[in-house]
Amino acid sequence: QVSLVESGGGSVQAGGSLKISCANSGYRHNGCRAWFRQAPGKEREGVATLGNAGSTTYADFVKGRFTISKDNAENTVYLQMNSLKPEDTGMYYCAAGPPRRGGCYSLDASDYGYWGQGTQVTVSS
């Protein structure tokens, strides 16, 4: 059984940093991993993706500020968030999906079948 558990969310002032984690059990290492977020009243949006070989994709609104990474030994995926803005506020979800022939570049939520429960990130101005 696959389990994804996020942690590390919290409140931070604009310009600050947070690192959130997603502990995984039961999911194969060669799948695609991603982070999504959802603000109140808005649709869930893709933030970053990570392939098994380390390839990454970032949404334009986080490029240069966020970094997705993983620790295979710990079965954990991370999202380092720097230079946070109030508009980064939302519930952050990690997701996992099967490996894709073209690589793990999709920021489409429908391409991921496993989801965590989310961790709240709040950025104040």
mmCIF file with all atom_site columns, C-alpha atoms in Angstrom:
data_model
loop_
_atom_site.group_PDB
_atom_site.id
_atom_site.type_symbol
_atom_site.label_atom_id
_atom_site.label_alt_id
_atom_site.label_comp_id
_atom_site.label_asym_id
_atom_site.label_entity_id
_atom_site.label_seq_id
_atom_site.pdbx_PDB_ins_code
_atom_site.Cartn_x
_atom_site.Cartn_y
_atom_site.Cartn_z
_atom_site.occupancy
_atom_site.B_iso_or_equiv
_atom_site.pdbx_formal_charge
_atom_site.auth_seq_id
_atom_site.auth_comp_id
_atom_site.auth_asym_id
_atom_site.auth_atom_id
_atom_site.pdbx_PDB_model_num
ATOM 1   C CA . GLN A 1 1   ? 0.000   0.000  0.000   1.00 0.00 ? 1   GLN A CA 1
ATOM 2   C CA . VAL A 1 2   ? 1.314   3.419  -1.000  1.00 0.00 ? 2   VAL A CA 1
ATOM 3   C CA . SER A 1 3   ? 1.543   6.124  1.617   1.00 0.00 ? 3   SER A CA 1
ATOM 4   C CA . LEU A 1 4   ? 2.701   9.696  1.098   1.00 0.00 ? 4   LEU A CA 1
ATOM 5   C CA . VAL A 1 5   ? 2.995   11.898 4.184   1.00 0.00 ? 5   VAL A CA 1
ATOM 6   C CA . GLU A 1 6   ? 3.928   15.572 3.967   1.00 0.00 ? 6   GLU A CA 1
ATOM 7   C CA . SER A 1 7   ? 5.508   17.567 6.787   1.00 0.00 ? 7   SER A CA 1
ATOM 8   C CA . GLY A 1 8   ? 7.397   20.768 7.415   1.00 0.00 ? 8   GLY A CA 1
ATOM 9   C CA . GLY A 1 9   ? 4.788   23.354 6.554   1.00 0.00 ? 9   GLY A CA 1
ATOM 10  C CA . GLY A 1 10  ? 4.320   26.444 8.662   1.00 0.00 ? 10  GLY A CA 1
ATOM 11  C CA . SER A 1 11  ? 4.139   30.209 8.748   1.00 0.00 ? 11  SER A CA 1
ATOM 12  C CA . VAL A 1 12  ? 6.905   32.448 7.475   1.00 0.00 ? 12  VAL A CA 1
ATOM 13  C CA . GLN A 1 13  ? 7.328   36.072 6.515   1.00 0.00 ? 13  GLN A CA 1
ATOM 14  C CA . ALA A 1 14  ? 7.746   37.136 2.929   1.00 0.00 ? 14  ALA A CA 1
ATOM 15  C CA . GLY A 1 15  ? 11.316  36.609 1.779   1.00 0.00 ? 15  GLY A CA 1
ATOM 16  C CA . GLY A 1 16  ? 11.809  33.686 4.118   1.00 0.00 ? 16  GLY A CA 1
ATOM 17  C CA . SER A 1 17  ? 12.401  30.003 3.436   1.00 0.00 ? 17  SER A CA 1
ATOM 18  C CA . LEU A 1 18  ? 10.800  26.671 4.228   1.00 0.00 ? 18  LEU A CA 1
ATOM 19  C CA . LYS A 1 19  ? 11.655  23.103 3.369   1.00 0.00 ? 19  LYS A CA 1
ATOM 20  C CA . ILE A 1 20  ? 8.792   20.644 3.197   1.00 0.00 ? 20  ILE A CA 1
ATOM 21  C CA . SER A 1 21  ? 9.122   16.880 3.029   1.00 0.00 ? 21  SER A CA 1
ATOM 22  C CA . CYS A 1 22  ? 7.161   13.963 1.669   1.00 0.00 ? 22  CYS A CA 1
ATOM 23  C CA . ALA A 1 23  ? 7.890   10.591 3.219   1.00 0.00 ? 23  ALA A CA 1
ATOM 24  C CA . ASN A 1 24  ? 6.961   7.720  0.955   1.00 0.00 ? 24  ASN A CA 1
ATOM 25  C CA . SER A 1 25  ? 6.342   4.106  1.694   1.00 0.00 ? 25  SER A CA 1
ATOM 26  C CA . GLY A 1 26  ? 5.219   1.441  -0.705  1.00 0.00 ? 26  GLY A CA 1
ATOM 27  C CA . TYR A 1 27  ? 5.996   3.372  -3.908  1.00 0.00 ? 27  TYR A CA 1
ATOM 28  C CA . ARG A 1 28  ? 8.642   2.386  -6.411  1.00 0.00 ? 28  ARG A CA 1
ATOM 29  C CA . HIS A 1 29  ? 11.654  4.645  -6.824  1.00 0.00 ? 29  HIS A CA 1
ATOM 30  C CA . ASN A 1 30  ? 11.430  4.829  -10.618 1.00 0.00 ? 30  ASN A CA 1
ATOM 31  C CA . GLY A 1 31  ? 8.118   6.643  -10.708 1.00 0.00 ? 31  GLY A CA 1
ATOM 32  C CA . CYS A 1 32  ? 7.441   10.338 -11.216 1.00 0.00 ? 32  CYS A CA 1
ATOM 33  C CA . ARG A 1 33  ? 7.199   12.577 -8.182  1.00 0.00 ? 33  ARG A CA 1
ATOM 34  C CA . ALA A 1 34  ? 5.731   16.053 -7.918  1.00 0.00 ? 34  ALA A CA 1
ATOM 35  C CA . TRP A 1 35  ? 4.559   18.843 -5.664  1.00 0.00 ? 35  TRP A CA 1
ATOM 36  C CA . PHE A 1 36  ? 1.260   20.647 -6.178  1.00 0.00 ? 36  PHE A CA 1
ATOM 37  C CA . ARG A 1 37  ? -0.411  23.409 -4.226  1.00 0.00 ? 37  ARG A CA 1
ATOM 38  C CA . GLN A 1 38  ? -3.888  24.770 -3.732  1.00 0.00 ? 38  GLN A CA 1
ATOM 39  C CA . ALA A 1 39  ? -4.871  28.148 -2.375  1.00 0.00 ? 39  ALA A CA 1
ATOM 40  C CA . PRO A 1 40  ? -8.358  28.765 -0.947  1.00 0.00 ? 40  PRO A CA 1
ATOM 41  C CA . GLY A 1 41  ? -10.861 29.250 -3.725  1.00 0.00 ? 41  GLY A CA 1
ATOM 42  C CA . LYS A 1 42  ? -8.372  28.284 -6.421  1.00 0.00 ? 42  LYS A CA 1
ATOM 43  C CA . GLU A 1 43  ? -7.649  25.150 -8.405  1.00 0.00 ? 43  GLU A CA 1
ATOM 44  C CA . ARG A 1 44  ? -4.787  22.853 -7.568  1.00 0.00 ? 44  ARG A CA 1
ATOM 45  C CA . GLU A 1 45  ? -1.687  23.780 -9.572  1.00 0.00 ? 45  GLU A CA 1
ATOM 46  C CA . GLY A 1 46  ? 1.547   21.996 -10.313 1.00 0.00 ? 46  GLY A CA 1
ATOM 47  C CA . VAL A 1 47  ? 4.683   23.388 -8.702  1.00 0.00 ? 47  VAL A CA 1
ATOM 48  C CA . ALA A 1 48  ? 7.552   21.012 -9.546  1.00 0.00 ? 48  ALA A CA 1
ATOM 49  C CA . THR A 1 49  ? 8.260   17.521 -10.847 1.00 0.00 ? 49  THR A CA 1
ATOM 50  C CA . LEU A 1 50  ? 11.129  15.100 -10.374 1.00 0.00 ? 50  LEU A CA 1
ATOM 51  C CA . GLY A 1 51  ? 12.110  12.076 -12.442 1.00 0.00 ? 51  GLY A CA 1
ATOM 52  C CA . ASN A 1 52  ? 14.041  9.039  -11.304 1.00 0.00 ? 52  ASN A CA 1
ATOM 53  C CA . ALA A 1 53  ? 17.232  10.217 -13.007 1.00 0.00 ? 53  ALA A CA 1
ATOM 54  C CA . GLY A 1 54  ? 16.972  13.618 -11.400 1.00 0.00 ? 54  GLY A CA 1
ATOM 55  C CA . SER A 1 55  ? 15.293  15.580 -14.185 1.00 0.00 ? 55  SER A CA 1
ATOM 56  C CA . THR A 1 56  ? 13.133  18.418 -12.926 1.00 0.00 ? 56  THR A CA 1
ATOM 57  C CA . THR A 1 57  ? 10.406  20.754 -14.132 1.00 0.00 ? 57  THR A CA 1
ATOM 58  C CA . TYR A 1 58  ? 9.217   23.914 -12.409 1.00 0.00 ? 58  TYR A CA 1
ATOM 59  C CA . ALA A 1 59  ? 6.193   26.098 -12.872 1.00 0.00 ? 59  ALA A CA 1
ATOM 60  C CA . ASP A 1 60  ? 7.184   29.547 -14.073 1.00 0.00 ? 60  ASP A CA 1
ATOM 61  C CA . PHE A 1 61  ? 5.981   31.175 -10.873 1.00 0.00 ? 61  PHE A CA 1
ATOM 62  C CA . VAL A 1 62  ? 8.540   29.256 -8.732  1.00 0.00 ? 62  VAL A CA 1
ATOM 63  C CA . LYS A 1 63  ? 11.517  29.008 -11.079 1.00 0.00 ? 63  LYS A CA 1
ATOM 64  C CA . GLY A 1 64  ? 14.707  30.174 -9.417  1.00 0.00 ? 64  GLY A CA 1
ATOM 65  C CA . ARG A 1 65  ? 13.084  30.082 -5.959  1.00 0.00 ? 65  ARG A CA 1
ATOM 66  C CA . PHE A 1 66  ? 12.024  26.466 -5.338  1.00 0.00 ? 66  PHE A CA 1
ATOM 67  C CA . THR A 1 67  ? 14.049  23.261 -5.624  1.00 0.00 ? 67  THR A CA 1
ATOM 68  C CA . ILE A 1 68  ? 12.677  19.722 -5.679  1.00 0.00 ? 68  ILE A CA 1
ATOM 69  C CA . SER A 1 69  ? 14.958  16.882 -4.608  1.00 0.00 ? 69  SER A CA 1
ATOM 70  C CA . LYS A 1 70  ? 14.863  13.395 -3.187  1.00 0.00 ? 70  LYS A CA 1
ATOM 71  C CA . ASP A 1 71  ? 16.730  11.092 -0.871  1.00 0.00 ? 71  ASP A CA 1
ATOM 72  C CA . ASN A 1 72  ? 16.299  7.537  -2.053  1.00 0.00 ? 72  ASN A CA 1
ATOM 73  C CA . ALA A 1 73  ? 17.789  6.098  1.112   1.00 0.00 ? 73  ALA A CA 1
ATOM 74  C CA . GLU A 1 74  ? 15.167  7.898  3.161   1.00 0.00 ? 74  GLU A CA 1
ATOM 75  C CA . ASN A 1 75  ? 12.370  7.431  0.602   1.00 0.00 ? 75  ASN A CA 1
ATOM 76  C CA . THR A 1 76  ? 11.699  11.129 0.910   1.00 0.00 ? 76  THR A CA 1
ATOM 77  C CA . VAL A 1 77  ? 11.070  13.941 -1.563  1.00 0.00 ? 77  VAL A CA 1
ATOM 78  C CA . TYR A 1 78  ? 11.725  17.534 -0.564  1.00 0.00 ? 78  TYR A CA 1
ATOM 79  C CA . LEU A 1 79  ? 10.707  20.987 -1.728  1.00 0.00 ? 79  LEU A CA 1
ATOM 80  C CA . GLN A 1 80  ? 13.060  23.775 -0.696  1.00 0.00 ? 80  GLN A CA 1
ATOM 81  C CA . MET A 1 81  ? 11.234  27.083 -0.960  1.00 0.00 ? 81  MET A CA 1
ATOM 82  C CA . ASN A 1 82  ? 13.216  30.326 -0.872  1.00 0.00 ? 82  ASN A CA 1
ATOM 83  C CA . SER A 1 83  ? 12.228  33.964 -1.344  1.00 0.00 ? 83  SER A CA 1
ATOM 84  C CA . LEU A 1 84  ? 8.678   33.097 -0.396  1.00 0.00 ? 84  LEU A CA 1
ATOM 85  C CA . LYS A 1 85  ? 5.869   35.448 -1.376  1.00 0.00 ? 85  LYS A CA 1
ATOM 86  C CA . PRO A 1 86  ? 2.375   35.841 0.088   1.00 0.00 ? 86  PRO A CA 1
ATOM 87  C CA . GLU A 1 87  ? 0.971   34.357 -3.118  1.00 0.00 ? 87  GLU A CA 1
ATOM 88  C CA . ASP A 1 88  ? 2.833   31.110 -2.306  1.00 0.00 ? 88  ASP A CA 1
ATOM 89  C CA . THR A 1 89  ? 0.377   30.555 0.538   1.00 0.00 ? 89  THR A CA 1
ATOM 90  C CA . GLY A 1 90  ? -1.617  27.350 0.230   1.00 0.00 ? 90  GLY A CA 1
ATOM 91  C CA . MET A 1 91  ? -1.841  23.662 0.975   1.00 0.00 ? 91  MET A CA 1
ATOM 92  C CA . TYR A 1 92  ? 1.069   21.817 -0.556  1.00 0.00 ? 92  TYR A CA 1
ATOM 93  C CA . TYR A 1 93  ? 0.586   18.230 -1.695  1.00 0.00 ? 93  TYR A CA 1
ATOM 94  C CA . CYS A 1 94  ? 3.102   15.670 -2.831  1.00 0.00 ? 94  CYS A CA 1
ATOM 95  C CA . ALA A 1 95  ? 2.114   13.254 -5.549  1.00 0.00 ? 95  ALA A CA 1
ATOM 96  C CA . ALA A 1 96  ? 3.442   10.129 -7.207  1.00 0.00 ? 96  ALA A CA 1
ATOM 97  C CA . GLY A 1 97  ? 2.740   8.597  -10.576 1.00 0.00 ? 97  GLY A CA 1
ATOM 98  C CA . PRO A 1 98  ? 4.055   5.921  -12.932 1.00 0.00 ? 98  PRO A CA 1
ATOM 99  C CA . PRO A 1 99  ? 7.164   6.588  -15.026 1.00 0.00 ? 99  PRO A CA 1
ATOM 100 C CA . ARG A 1 100 ? 6.320   8.207  -18.362 1.00 0.00 ? 100 ARG A CA 1
ATOM 101 C CA . ARG A 1 101 ? 7.987   7.512  -21.691 1.00 0.00 ? 101 ARG A CA 1
ATOM 102 C CA . GLY A 1 102 ? 8.726   11.179 -22.318 1.00 0.00 ? 102 GLY A CA 1
ATOM 103 C CA . GLY A 1 103 ? 10.004  11.772 -18.829 1.00 0.00 ? 103 GLY A CA 1
ATOM 104 C CA . CYS A 1 104 ? 8.530   13.154 -15.628 1.00 0.00 ? 104 CYS A CA 1
ATOM 105 C CA . TYR A 1 105 ? 7.659   16.656 -16.767 1.00 0.00 ? 105 TYR A CA 1
ATOM 106 C CA . SER A 1 106 ? 3.922   16.761 -16.291 1.00 0.00 ? 106 SER A CA 1
ATOM 107 C CA . LEU A 1 107 ? 2.382   19.375 -14.025 1.00 0.00 ? 107 LEU A CA 1
ATOM 108 C CA . ASP A 1 108 ? -1.068  17.927 -14.701 1.00 0.00 ? 108 ASP A CA 1
ATOM 109 C CA . ALA A 1 109 ? -2.640  16.503 -11.554 1.00 0.00 ? 109 ALA A CA 1
ATOM 110 C CA . SER A 1 110 ? -4.447  13.814 -13.546 1.00 0.00 ? 110 SER A CA 1
ATOM 111 C CA . ASP A 1 111 ? -1.091  12.156 -14.316 1.00 0.00 ? 111 ASP A CA 1
ATOM 112 C CA . TYR A 1 112 ? -0.523  11.337 -10.639 1.00 0.00 ? 112 TYR A CA 1
ATOM 113 C CA . GLY A 1 113 ? -2.476  8.619  -8.886  1.00 0.00 ? 113 GLY A CA 1
ATOM 114 C CA . TYR A 1 114 ? -1.128  8.861  -5.354  1.00 0.00 ? 114 TYR A CA 1
ATOM 115 C CA . TRP A 1 115 ? -1.441  11.872 -3.101  1.00 0.00 ? 115 TRP A CA 1
ATOM 116 C CA . GLY A 1 116 ? -0.520  12.922 0.410   1.00 0.00 ? 116 GLY A CA 1
ATOM 117 C CA . GLN A 1 117 ? -2.830  14.728 2.794   1.00 0.00 ? 117 GLN A CA 1
ATOM 118 C CA . GLY A 1 118 ? -1.074  18.073 2.393   1.00 0.00 ? 118 GLY A CA 1
ATOM 119 C CA . THR A 1 119 ? 0.902   20.481 4.545   1.00 0.00 ? 119 THR A CA 1
ATOM 120 C CA . GLN A 1 120 ? -0.077  24.133 4.993   1.00 0.00 ? 120 GLN A CA 1
ATOM 121 C CA . VAL A 1 121 ? 2.316   26.905 4.023   1.00 0.00 ? 121 VAL A CA 1
ATOM 122 C CA . THR A 1 122 ? 1.411   30.453 5.010   1.00 0.00 ? 122 THR A CA 1
ATOM 123 C CA . VAL A 1 123 ? 3.470   33.452 3.924   1.00 0.00 ? 123 VAL A CA 1
ATOM 124 C CA . SER A 1 124 ? 2.703   36.790 5.510   1.00 0.00 ? 124 SER A CA 1
ATOM 125 C CA . SER A 1 125 ? 3.623   40.158 4.071   1.00 0.00 ? 125 SER A CA 1
#
